[in-house]
Every structure is written in C-alpha cells, then in structure tokens.
Coordinates of C-alpha atoms in Angstrom, one line a residue:
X1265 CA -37.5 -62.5 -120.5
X1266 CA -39.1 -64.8 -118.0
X1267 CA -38.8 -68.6 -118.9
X1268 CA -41.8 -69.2 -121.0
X1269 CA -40.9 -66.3 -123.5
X1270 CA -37.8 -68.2 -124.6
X1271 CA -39.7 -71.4 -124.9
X1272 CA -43.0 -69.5 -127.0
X1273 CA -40.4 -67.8 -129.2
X1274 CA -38.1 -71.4 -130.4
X1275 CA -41.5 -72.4 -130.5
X1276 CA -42.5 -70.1 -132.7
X1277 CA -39.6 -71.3 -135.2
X1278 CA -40.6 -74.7 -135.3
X1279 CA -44.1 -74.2 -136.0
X1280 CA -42.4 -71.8 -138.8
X1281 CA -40.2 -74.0 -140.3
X1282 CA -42.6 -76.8 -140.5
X1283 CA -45.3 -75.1 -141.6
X1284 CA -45.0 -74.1 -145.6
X1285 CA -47.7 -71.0 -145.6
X1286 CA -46.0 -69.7 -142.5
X1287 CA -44.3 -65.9 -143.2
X1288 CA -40.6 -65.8 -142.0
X1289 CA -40.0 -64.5 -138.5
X1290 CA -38.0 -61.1 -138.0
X1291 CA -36.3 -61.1 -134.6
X1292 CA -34.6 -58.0 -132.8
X1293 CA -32.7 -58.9 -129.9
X1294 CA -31.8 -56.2 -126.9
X1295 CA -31.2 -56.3 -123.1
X1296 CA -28.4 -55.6 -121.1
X1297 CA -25.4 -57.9 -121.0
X1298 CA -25.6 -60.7 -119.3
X1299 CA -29.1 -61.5 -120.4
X1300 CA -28.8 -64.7 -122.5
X1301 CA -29.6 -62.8 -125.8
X1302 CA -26.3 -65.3 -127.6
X1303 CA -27.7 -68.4 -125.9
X1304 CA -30.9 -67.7 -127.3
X1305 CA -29.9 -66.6 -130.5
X1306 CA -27.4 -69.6 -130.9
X1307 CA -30.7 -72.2 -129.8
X1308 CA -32.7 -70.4 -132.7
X1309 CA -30.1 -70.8 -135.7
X1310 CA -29.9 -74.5 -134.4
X1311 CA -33.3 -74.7 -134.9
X1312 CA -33.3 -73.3 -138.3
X1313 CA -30.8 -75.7 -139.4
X1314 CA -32.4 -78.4 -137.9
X1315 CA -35.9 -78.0 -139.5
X1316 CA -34.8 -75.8 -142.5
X1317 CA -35.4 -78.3 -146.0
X1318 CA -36.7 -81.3 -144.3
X1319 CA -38.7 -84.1 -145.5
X1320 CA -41.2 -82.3 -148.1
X1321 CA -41.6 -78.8 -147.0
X1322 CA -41.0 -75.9 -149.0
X1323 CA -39.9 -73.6 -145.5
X1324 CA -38.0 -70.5 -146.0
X1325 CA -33.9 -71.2 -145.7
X1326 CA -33.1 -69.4 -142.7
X1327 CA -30.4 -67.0 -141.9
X1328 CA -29.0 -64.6 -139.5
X1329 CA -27.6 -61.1 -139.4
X1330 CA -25.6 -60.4 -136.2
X1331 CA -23.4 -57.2 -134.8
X1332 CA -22.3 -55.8 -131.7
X1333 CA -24.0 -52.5 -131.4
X1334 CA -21.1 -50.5 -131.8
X1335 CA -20.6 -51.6 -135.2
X1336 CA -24.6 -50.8 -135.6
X1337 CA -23.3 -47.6 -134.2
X1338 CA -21.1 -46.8 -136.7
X1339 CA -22.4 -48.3 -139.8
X1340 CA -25.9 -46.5 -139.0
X1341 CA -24.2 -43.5 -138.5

C-alpha cells in the first residue's frame, strides 16, 4: 500500500460510522509479513470503537474476525 491507501481506507470507516445509510464495510487484508496489515487493522477497530453508537446515529456495531492463515488453512480445509 502506498501512504494514501491507508489514510482513504480509515477514512472510509469514519465516513461509515458517521453516516446512518452507509452499508458496512468488508475488509480482506493480505501482503507479506512485515507489511503493517496489524497496524492497520488495530487503527481501524479503534476507529470502530471510537465512532461506533455515538451521539444519535444508528451506525452498524462493528466487529472483527481475525486468524493467522494457517488456521484459515486448516479450518478451510
């Protein structure tokens, strides 16, 4: 990712979580290790937190699904 994807994408969830017509956002993150895919995942639950249920918006809750790929691997089959 170059350095304005991360900021369109946290973006992205704010203008989600503040906006009450707004569909919830599906995310898939890959890359190789090393690649700030945590970081970035850790930046957008904070985000959801921080704007999920505020003031008088009726926003989608938020919630994440996380696993290493090997137990993708194996649960998958």
């Amino acid at each position: 990712m170059t350095n304005a994807e991360p900021h369109e994408f946290l973006r992205k969830i704010i203008h989600r979580q503040t906006t009450p017509s707004a569909l919830p956002l599906r995310v898939f993150f890959t890359g190789p290790a090393g690649c700030r895919k945590k970081f970035l995942l850790r930046l957008a639950m904070d985000l959801y937190n921080r704007y999920s249920n505020t003031g008088n918006t009726t926003a989608y809750n938020a919630f994440v699904i996380c696993a290493s790929i090997e137990k993708v691997v194996v649960a998958v089959g």
